[in-house]
mmCIF file of C-alpha atoms and ligand atoms in Angstrom:
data_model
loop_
_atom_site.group_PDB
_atom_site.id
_atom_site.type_symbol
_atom_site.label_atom_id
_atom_site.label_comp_id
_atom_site.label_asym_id
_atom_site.label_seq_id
_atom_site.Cartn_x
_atom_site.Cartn_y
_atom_site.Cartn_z
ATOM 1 C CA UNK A 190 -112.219 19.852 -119.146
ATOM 2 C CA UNK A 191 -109.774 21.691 -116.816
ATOM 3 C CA UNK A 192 -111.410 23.181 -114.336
ATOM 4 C CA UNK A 193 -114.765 21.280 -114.027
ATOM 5 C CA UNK A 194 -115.197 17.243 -113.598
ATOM 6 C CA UNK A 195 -118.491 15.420 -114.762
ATOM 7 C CA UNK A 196 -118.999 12.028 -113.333
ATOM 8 C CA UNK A 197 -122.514 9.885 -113.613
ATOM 9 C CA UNK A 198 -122.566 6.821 -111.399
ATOM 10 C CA UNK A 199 -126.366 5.777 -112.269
ATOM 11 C CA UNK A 200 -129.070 7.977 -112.252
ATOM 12 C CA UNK A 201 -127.298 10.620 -110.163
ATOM 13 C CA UNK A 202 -124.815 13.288 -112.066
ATOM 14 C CA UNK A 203 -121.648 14.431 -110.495
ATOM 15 C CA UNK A 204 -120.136 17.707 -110.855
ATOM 16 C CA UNK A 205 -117.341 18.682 -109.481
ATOM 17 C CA UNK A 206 -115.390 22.466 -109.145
ATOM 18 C CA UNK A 207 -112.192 21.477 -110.144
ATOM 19 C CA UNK A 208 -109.701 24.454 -108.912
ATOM 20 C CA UNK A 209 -108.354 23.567 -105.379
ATOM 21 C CA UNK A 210 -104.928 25.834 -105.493
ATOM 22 C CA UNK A 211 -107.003 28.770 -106.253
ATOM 23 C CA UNK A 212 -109.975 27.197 -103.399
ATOM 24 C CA UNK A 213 -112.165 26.618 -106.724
ATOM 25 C CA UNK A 214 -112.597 30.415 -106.760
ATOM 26 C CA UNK A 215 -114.712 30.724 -110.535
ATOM 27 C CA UNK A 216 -113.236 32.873 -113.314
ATOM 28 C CA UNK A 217 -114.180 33.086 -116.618
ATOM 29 C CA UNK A 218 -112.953 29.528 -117.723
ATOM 30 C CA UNK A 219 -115.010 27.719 -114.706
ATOM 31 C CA UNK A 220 -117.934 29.306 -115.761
ATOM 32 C CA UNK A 221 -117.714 28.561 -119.184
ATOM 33 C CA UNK A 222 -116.700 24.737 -118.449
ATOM 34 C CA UNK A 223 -119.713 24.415 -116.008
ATOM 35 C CA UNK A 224 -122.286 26.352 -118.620
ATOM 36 C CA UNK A 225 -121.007 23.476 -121.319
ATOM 37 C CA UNK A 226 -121.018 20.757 -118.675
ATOM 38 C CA UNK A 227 -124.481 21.277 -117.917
ATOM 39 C CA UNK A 228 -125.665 21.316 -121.440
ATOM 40 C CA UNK A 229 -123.892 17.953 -121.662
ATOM 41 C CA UNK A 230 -125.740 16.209 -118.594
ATOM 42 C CA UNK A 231 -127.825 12.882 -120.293
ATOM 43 C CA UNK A 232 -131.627 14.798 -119.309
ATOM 44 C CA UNK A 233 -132.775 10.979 -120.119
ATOM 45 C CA UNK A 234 -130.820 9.019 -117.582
ATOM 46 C CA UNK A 235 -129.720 11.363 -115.306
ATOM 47 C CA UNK A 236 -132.376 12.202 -112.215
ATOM 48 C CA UNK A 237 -130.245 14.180 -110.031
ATOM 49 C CA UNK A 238 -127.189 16.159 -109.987
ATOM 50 C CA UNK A 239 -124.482 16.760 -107.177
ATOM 51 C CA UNK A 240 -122.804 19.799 -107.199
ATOM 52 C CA UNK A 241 -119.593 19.918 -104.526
ATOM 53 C CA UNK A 242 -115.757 21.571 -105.024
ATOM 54 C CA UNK A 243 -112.476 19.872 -104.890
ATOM 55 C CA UNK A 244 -110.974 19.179 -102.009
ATOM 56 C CA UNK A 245 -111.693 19.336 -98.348
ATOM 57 C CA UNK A 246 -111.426 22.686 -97.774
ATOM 58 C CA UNK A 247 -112.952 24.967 -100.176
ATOM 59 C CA UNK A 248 -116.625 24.597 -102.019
ATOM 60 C CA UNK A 249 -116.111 27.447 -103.676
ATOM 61 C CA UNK A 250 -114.014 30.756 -102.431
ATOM 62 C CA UNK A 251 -116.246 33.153 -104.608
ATOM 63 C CA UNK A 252 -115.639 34.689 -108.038
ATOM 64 C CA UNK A 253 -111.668 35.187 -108.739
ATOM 65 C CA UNK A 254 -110.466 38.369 -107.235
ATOM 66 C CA UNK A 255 -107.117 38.411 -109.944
ATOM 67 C CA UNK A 256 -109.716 38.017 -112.586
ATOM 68 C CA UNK A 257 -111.863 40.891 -111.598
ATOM 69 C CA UNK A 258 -109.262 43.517 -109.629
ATOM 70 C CA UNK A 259 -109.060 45.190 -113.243
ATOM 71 C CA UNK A 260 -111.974 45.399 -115.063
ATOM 72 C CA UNK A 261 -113.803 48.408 -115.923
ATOM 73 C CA UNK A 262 -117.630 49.027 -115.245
ATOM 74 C CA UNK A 263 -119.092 47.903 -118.512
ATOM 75 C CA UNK A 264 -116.498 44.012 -118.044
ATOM 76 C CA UNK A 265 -117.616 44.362 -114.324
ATOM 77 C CA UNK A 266 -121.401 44.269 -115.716
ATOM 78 C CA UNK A 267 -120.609 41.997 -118.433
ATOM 79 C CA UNK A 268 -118.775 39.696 -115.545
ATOM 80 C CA UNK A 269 -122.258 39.589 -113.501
ATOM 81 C CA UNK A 270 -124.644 38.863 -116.102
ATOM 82 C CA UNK A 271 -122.064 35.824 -117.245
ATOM 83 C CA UNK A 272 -122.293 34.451 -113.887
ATOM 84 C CA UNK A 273 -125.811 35.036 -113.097
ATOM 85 C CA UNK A 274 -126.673 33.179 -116.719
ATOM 86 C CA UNK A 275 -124.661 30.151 -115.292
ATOM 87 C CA UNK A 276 -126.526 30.306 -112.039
ATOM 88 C CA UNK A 277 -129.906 30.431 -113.706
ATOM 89 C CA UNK A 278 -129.426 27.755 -115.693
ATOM 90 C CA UNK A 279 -128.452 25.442 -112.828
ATOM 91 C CA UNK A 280 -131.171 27.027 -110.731
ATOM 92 C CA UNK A 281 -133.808 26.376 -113.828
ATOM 93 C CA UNK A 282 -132.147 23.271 -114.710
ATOM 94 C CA UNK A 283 -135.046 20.914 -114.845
ATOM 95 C CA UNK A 284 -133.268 17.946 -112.751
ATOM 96 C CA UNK A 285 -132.575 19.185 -109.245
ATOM 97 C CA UNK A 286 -129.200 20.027 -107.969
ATOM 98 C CA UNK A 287 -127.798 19.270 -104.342
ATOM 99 C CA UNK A 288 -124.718 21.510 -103.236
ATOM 100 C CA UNK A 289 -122.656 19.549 -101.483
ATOM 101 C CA UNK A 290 -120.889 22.093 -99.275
ATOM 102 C CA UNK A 291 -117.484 21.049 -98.312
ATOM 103 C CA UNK A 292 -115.828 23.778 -97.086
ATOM 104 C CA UNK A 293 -115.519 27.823 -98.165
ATOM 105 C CA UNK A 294 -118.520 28.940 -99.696
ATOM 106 C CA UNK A 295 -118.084 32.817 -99.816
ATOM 107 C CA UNK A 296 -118.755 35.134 -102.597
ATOM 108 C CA UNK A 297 -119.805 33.151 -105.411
ATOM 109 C CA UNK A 298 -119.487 30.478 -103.432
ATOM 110 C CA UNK A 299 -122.241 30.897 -101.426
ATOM 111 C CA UNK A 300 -123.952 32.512 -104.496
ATOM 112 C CA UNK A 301 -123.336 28.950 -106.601
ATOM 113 C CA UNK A 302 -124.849 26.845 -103.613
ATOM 114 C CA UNK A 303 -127.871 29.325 -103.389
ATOM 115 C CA UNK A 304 -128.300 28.175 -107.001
ATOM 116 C CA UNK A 305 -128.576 24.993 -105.935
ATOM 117 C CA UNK A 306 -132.814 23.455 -105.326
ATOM 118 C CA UNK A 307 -131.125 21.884 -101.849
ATOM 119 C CA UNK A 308 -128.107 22.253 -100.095
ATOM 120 C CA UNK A 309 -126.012 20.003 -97.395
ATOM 121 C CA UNK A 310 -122.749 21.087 -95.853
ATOM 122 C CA UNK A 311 -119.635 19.828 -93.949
ATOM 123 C CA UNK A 312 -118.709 20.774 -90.250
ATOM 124 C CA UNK A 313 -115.903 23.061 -92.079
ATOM 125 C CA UNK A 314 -118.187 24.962 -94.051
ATOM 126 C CA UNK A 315 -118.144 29.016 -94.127
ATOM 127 C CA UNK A 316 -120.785 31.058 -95.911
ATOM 128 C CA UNK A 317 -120.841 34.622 -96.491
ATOM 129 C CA UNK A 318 -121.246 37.495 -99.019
ATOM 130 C CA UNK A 319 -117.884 39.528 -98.399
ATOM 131 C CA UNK A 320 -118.011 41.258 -101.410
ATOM 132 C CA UNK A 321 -118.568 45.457 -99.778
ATOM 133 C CA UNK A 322 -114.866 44.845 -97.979
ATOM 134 C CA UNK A 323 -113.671 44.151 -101.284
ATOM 135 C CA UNK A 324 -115.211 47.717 -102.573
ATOM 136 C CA UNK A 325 -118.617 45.468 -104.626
ATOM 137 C CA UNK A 326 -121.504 43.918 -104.218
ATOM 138 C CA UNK A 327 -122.389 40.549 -104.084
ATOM 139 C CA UNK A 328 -122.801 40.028 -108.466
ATOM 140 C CA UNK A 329 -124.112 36.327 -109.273
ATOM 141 C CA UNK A 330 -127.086 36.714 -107.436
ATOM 142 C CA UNK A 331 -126.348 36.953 -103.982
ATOM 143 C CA UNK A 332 -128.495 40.479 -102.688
ATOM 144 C CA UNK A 333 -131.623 38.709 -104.738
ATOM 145 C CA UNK A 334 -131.410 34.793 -103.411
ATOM 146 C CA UNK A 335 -130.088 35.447 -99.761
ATOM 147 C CA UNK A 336 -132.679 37.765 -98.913
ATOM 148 C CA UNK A 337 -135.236 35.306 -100.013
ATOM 149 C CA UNK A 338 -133.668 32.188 -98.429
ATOM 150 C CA UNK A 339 -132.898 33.390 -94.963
ATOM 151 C CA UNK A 340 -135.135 36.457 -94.921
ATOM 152 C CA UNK A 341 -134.433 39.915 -95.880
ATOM 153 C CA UNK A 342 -132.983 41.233 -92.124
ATOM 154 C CA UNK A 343 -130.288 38.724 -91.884
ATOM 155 C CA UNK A 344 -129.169 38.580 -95.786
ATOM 156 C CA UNK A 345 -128.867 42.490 -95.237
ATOM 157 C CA UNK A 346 -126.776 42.057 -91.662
ATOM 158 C CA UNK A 347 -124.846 39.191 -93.836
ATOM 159 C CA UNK A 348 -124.055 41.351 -96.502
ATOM 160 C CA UNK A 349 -123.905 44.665 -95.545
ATOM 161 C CA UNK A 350 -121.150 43.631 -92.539
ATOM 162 C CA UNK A 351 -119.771 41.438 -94.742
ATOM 163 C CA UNK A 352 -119.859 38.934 -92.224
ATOM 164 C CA UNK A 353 -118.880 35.051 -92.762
ATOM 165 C CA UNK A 354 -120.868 32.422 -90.534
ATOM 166 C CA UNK A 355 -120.232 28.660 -89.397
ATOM 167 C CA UNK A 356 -121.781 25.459 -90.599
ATOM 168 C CA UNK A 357 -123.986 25.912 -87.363
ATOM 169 C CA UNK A 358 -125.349 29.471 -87.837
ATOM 170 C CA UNK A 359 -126.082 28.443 -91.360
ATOM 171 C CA UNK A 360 -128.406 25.186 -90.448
ATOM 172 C CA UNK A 361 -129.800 27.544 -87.888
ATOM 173 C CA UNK A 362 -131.082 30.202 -90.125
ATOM 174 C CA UNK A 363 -131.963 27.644 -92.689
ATOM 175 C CA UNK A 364 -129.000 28.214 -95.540
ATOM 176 C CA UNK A 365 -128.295 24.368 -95.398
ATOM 177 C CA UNK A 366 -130.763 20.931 -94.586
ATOM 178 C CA UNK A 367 -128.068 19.447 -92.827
ATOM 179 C CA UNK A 368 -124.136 19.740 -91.868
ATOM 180 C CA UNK A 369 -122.078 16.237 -91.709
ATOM 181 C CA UNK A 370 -118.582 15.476 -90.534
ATOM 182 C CA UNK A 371 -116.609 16.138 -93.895
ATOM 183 C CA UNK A 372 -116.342 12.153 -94.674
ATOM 184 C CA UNK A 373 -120.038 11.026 -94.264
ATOM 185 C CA UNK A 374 -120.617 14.506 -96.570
ATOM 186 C CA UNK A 375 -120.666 12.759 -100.338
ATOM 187 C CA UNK A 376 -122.424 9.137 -98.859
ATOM 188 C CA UNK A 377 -125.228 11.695 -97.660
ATOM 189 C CA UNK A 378 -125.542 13.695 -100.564
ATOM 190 C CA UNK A 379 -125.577 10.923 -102.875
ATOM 191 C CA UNK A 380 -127.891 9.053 -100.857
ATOM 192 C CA UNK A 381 -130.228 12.314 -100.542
ATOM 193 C CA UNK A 382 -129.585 12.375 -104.689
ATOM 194 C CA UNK A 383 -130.881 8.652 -104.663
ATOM 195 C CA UNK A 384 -134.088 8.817 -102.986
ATOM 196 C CA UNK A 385 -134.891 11.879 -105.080
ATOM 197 C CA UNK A 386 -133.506 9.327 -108.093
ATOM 198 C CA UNK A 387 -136.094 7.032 -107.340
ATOM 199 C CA UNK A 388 -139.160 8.714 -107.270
ATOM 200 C CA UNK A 389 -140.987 9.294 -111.069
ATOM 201 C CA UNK A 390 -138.718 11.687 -113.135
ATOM 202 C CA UNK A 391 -141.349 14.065 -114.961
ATOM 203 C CA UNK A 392 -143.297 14.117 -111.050
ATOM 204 C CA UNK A 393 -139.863 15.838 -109.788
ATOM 205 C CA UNK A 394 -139.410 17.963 -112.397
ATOM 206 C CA UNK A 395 -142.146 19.077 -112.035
ATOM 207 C CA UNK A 396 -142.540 20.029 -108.658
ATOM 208 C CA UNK A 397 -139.170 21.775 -109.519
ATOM 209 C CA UNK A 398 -140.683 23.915 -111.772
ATOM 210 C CA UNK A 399 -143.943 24.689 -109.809
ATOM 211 C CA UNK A 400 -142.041 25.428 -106.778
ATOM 212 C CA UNK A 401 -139.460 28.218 -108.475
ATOM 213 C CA UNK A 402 -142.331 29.740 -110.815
ATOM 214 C CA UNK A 403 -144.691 29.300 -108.370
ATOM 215 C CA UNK A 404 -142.277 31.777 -105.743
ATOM 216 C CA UNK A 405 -142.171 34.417 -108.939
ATOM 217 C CA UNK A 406 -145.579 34.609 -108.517
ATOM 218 C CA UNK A 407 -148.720 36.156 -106.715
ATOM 219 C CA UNK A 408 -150.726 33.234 -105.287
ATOM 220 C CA UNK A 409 -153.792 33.336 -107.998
ATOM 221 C CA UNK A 410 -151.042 32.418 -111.165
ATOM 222 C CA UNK A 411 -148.637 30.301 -108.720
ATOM 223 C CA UNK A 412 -151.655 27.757 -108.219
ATOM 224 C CA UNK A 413 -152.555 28.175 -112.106
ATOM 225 C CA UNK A 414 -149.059 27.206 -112.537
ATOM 226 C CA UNK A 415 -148.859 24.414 -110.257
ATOM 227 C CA UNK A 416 -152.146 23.110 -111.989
ATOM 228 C CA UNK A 417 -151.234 22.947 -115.355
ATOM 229 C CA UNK A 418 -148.112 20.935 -114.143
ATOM 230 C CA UNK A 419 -149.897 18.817 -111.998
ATOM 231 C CA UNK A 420 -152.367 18.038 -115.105
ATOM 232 C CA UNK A 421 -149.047 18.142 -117.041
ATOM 233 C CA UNK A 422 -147.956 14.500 -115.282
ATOM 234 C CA UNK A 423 -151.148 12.417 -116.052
ATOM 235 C CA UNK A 424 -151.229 10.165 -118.757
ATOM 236 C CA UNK A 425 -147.689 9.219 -118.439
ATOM 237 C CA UNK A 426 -146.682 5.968 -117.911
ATOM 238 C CA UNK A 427 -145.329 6.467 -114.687
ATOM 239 C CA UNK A 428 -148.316 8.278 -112.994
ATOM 240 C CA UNK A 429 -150.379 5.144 -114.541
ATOM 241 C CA UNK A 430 -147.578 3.166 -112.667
ATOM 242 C CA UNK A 431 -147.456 4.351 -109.833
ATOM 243 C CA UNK A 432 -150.938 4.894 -108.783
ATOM 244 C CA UNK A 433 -151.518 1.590 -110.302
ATOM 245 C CA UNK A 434 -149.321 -0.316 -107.773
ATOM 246 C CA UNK A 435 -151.097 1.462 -105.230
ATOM 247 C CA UNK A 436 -153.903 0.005 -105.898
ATOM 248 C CA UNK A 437 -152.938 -3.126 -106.416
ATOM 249 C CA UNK A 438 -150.782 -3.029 -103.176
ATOM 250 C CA UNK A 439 -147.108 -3.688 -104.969
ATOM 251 C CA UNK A 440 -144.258 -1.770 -105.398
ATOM 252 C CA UNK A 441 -144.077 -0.062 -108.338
ATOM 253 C CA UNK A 442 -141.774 -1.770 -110.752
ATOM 254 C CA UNK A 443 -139.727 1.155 -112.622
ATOM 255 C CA UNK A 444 -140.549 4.936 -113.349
ATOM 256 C CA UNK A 445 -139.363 5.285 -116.877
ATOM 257 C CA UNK A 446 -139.253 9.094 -117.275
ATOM 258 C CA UNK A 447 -142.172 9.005 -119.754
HETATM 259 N N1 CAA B 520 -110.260 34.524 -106.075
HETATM 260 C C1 CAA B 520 -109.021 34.246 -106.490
HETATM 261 N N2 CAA B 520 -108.155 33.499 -105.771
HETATM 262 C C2 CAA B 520 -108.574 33.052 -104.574
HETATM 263 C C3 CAA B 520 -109.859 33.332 -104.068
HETATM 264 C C4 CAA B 520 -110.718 34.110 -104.879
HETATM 265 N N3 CAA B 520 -111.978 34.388 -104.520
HETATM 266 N N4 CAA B 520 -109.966 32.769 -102.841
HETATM 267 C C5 CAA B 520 -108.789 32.157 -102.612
HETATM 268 N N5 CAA B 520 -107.947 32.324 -103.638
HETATM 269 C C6 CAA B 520 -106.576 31.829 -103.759
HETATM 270 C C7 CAA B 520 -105.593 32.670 -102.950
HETATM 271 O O1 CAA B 520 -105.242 33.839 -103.658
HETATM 272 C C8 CAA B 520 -104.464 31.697 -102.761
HETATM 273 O O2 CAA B 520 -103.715 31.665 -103.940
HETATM 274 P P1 CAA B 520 -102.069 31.669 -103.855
HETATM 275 O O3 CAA B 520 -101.740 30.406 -103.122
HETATM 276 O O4 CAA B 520 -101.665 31.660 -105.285
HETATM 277 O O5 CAA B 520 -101.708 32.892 -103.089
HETATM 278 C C9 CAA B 520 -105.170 30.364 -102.639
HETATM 279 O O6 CAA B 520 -106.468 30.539 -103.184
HETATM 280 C C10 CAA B 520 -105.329 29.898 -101.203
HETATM 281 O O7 CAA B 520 -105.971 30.955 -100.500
HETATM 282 P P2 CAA B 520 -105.411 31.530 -99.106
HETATM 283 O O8 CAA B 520 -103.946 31.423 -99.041
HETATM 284 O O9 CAA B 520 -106.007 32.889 -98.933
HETATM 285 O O10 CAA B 520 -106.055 30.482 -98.097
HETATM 286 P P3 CAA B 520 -106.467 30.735 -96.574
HETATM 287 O O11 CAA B 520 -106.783 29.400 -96.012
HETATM 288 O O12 CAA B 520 -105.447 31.574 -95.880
HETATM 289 O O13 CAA B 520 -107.815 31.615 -96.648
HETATM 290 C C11 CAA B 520 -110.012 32.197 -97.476
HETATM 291 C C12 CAA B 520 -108.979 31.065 -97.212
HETATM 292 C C13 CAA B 520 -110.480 32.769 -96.147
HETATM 293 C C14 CAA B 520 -111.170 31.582 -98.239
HETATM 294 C C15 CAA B 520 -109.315 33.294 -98.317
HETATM 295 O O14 CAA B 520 -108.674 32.689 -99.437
HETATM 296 C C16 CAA B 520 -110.282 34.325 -98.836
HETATM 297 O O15 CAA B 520 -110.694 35.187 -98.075
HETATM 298 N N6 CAA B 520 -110.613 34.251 -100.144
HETATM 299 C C17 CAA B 520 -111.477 35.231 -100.770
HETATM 300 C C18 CAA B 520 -112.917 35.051 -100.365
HETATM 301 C C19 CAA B 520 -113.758 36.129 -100.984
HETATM 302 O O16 CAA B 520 -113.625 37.301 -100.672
HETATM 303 N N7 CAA B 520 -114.693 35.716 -101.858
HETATM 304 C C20 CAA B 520 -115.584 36.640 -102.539
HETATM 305 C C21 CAA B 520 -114.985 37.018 -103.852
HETATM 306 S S1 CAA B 520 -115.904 38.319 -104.616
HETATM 307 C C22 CAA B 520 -117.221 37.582 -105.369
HETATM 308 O O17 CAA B 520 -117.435 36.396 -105.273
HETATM 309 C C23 CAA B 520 -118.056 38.522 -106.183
HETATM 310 C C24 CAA B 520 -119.335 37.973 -106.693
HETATM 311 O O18 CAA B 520 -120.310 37.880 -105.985
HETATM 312 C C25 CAA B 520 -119.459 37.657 -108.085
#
């Protein structure tokens, strides 16, 4: 592919936004390339998935401005919903995804990371929704996953001022785990993406799943959901091995994903 790289070193996926003269800003192409890289990720061997841009200076710089300067209301719509099905599907995407954050993440940037079950950044980093000083809104998700991220009175003061923060402000108000000089960024995310590796498969998936239904939902169905998940993991081998080694004080010997 062009504009997106796919890499698996073990059990941990990497994909990579592949656009550094533009600052891996996403039109149409990107999107496609990462909506057919995703279907392509190995569900069986793959446990975790790194998500992180090209270069050391942008993540992502947002949606392409070129790309969308002309289009009418109805391609404008049409423009949204192709993003926001590319986001979904990462953001439903049964193995979870780390953004690693190296840089720019504005616009769609920030939108793409938000995507994203965890995300890590580099001392560089910038976040922001300026979309209103460029005449829109914020259109792959951005009024709809800030708000409920870092709380509805800052994602409004974010967007409506159109105003980009640090690496700093961003661990503060709880938009990233962590921020790392820009070297030790990868090692950390692909250590993160190892622990999370090694721990049983259908158990994380799981959680994944009872975590982002479970938020869609009033209290009374979240816990029916997380139930039937929960009930969901037993009688698999690897909930026999693991509790098993428990018992008999060992390590467990290998979660199979099954
Ligand atoms: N779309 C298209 N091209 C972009 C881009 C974008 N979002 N961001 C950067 N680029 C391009 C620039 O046009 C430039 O290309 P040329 O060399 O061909 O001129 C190249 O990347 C390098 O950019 P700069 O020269 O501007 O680099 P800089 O270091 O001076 O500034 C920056 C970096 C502050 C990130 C600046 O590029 C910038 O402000 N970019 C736009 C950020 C933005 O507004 N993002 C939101 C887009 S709207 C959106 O995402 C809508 C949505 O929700 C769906």
């Amino acid at each position: 592919m062009e504009f997106v790289l796919y890499e698996q070193r073990g059990a941990v996926g990497i994909i990579t936004i592949n656009r550094e003269k533009a600052l891996n800003a996403l039109n149409s192409a990107v999107l496609d390339e990462l909506d057919k890289t995703l279907d392509a990720v190995n569900q069986e061997e793959v446990r975790c998935l790194i998500l992180t841009g090209a270069g050391q200076k942008s993540f992502v710089a947002g949606a392409d401005i070129g790309e969308m300067s002309s289009l009418t209301k109805k391609e404008g719509e049409a423009f949204g919903k192709k993003g926001n099905d590319v986001f979904r599907k990462l953001e439903t995407f049964p193995i979870p995804v780390i953004a690693a954050i190296n840089g720019f993440a504005l616009g769609g940037g920030c939108e793409i990371s938000m995507s994203c079950d965890i995300r890590i950044c580099s001392e560089n980093a910038v976040f922001g929704q300026p979309e209103v000083g460029l005449g829109i809104t914020p259109g792959f998700g951005g009024t709809q996953r800030l708000a409920r991220i870092v709380g509805v009175g800052k994602a409004k003061e974010m967007i409506y001022g159109a105003r980009n923060i640090k690496a700093d402000e961003a661990y503060r108000i709880g938009l990233v785990n962590n921020v790392y000089p820009i070297e030790e960024l990868m090692p950390a995310a692909e250590k993160l993406a190892g622990i999370i590796a090694k721990n049983a498969p259908i158990a994380v998936r799981n959680s994944k799943k009872a975590i982002n239904e479970g938020l869609d939902a009033g209290m009374d169905e979240a816990i029916v959901i997380e139930e039937k998940l929960f009930g969901d993991c037993f009688e698999s081998h690897d909930q026999k091995e693991g509790m098993a080694a428990f018992m008999e004080k060992r390590k467990v010997e290998a979660f199979l994903n099954k």
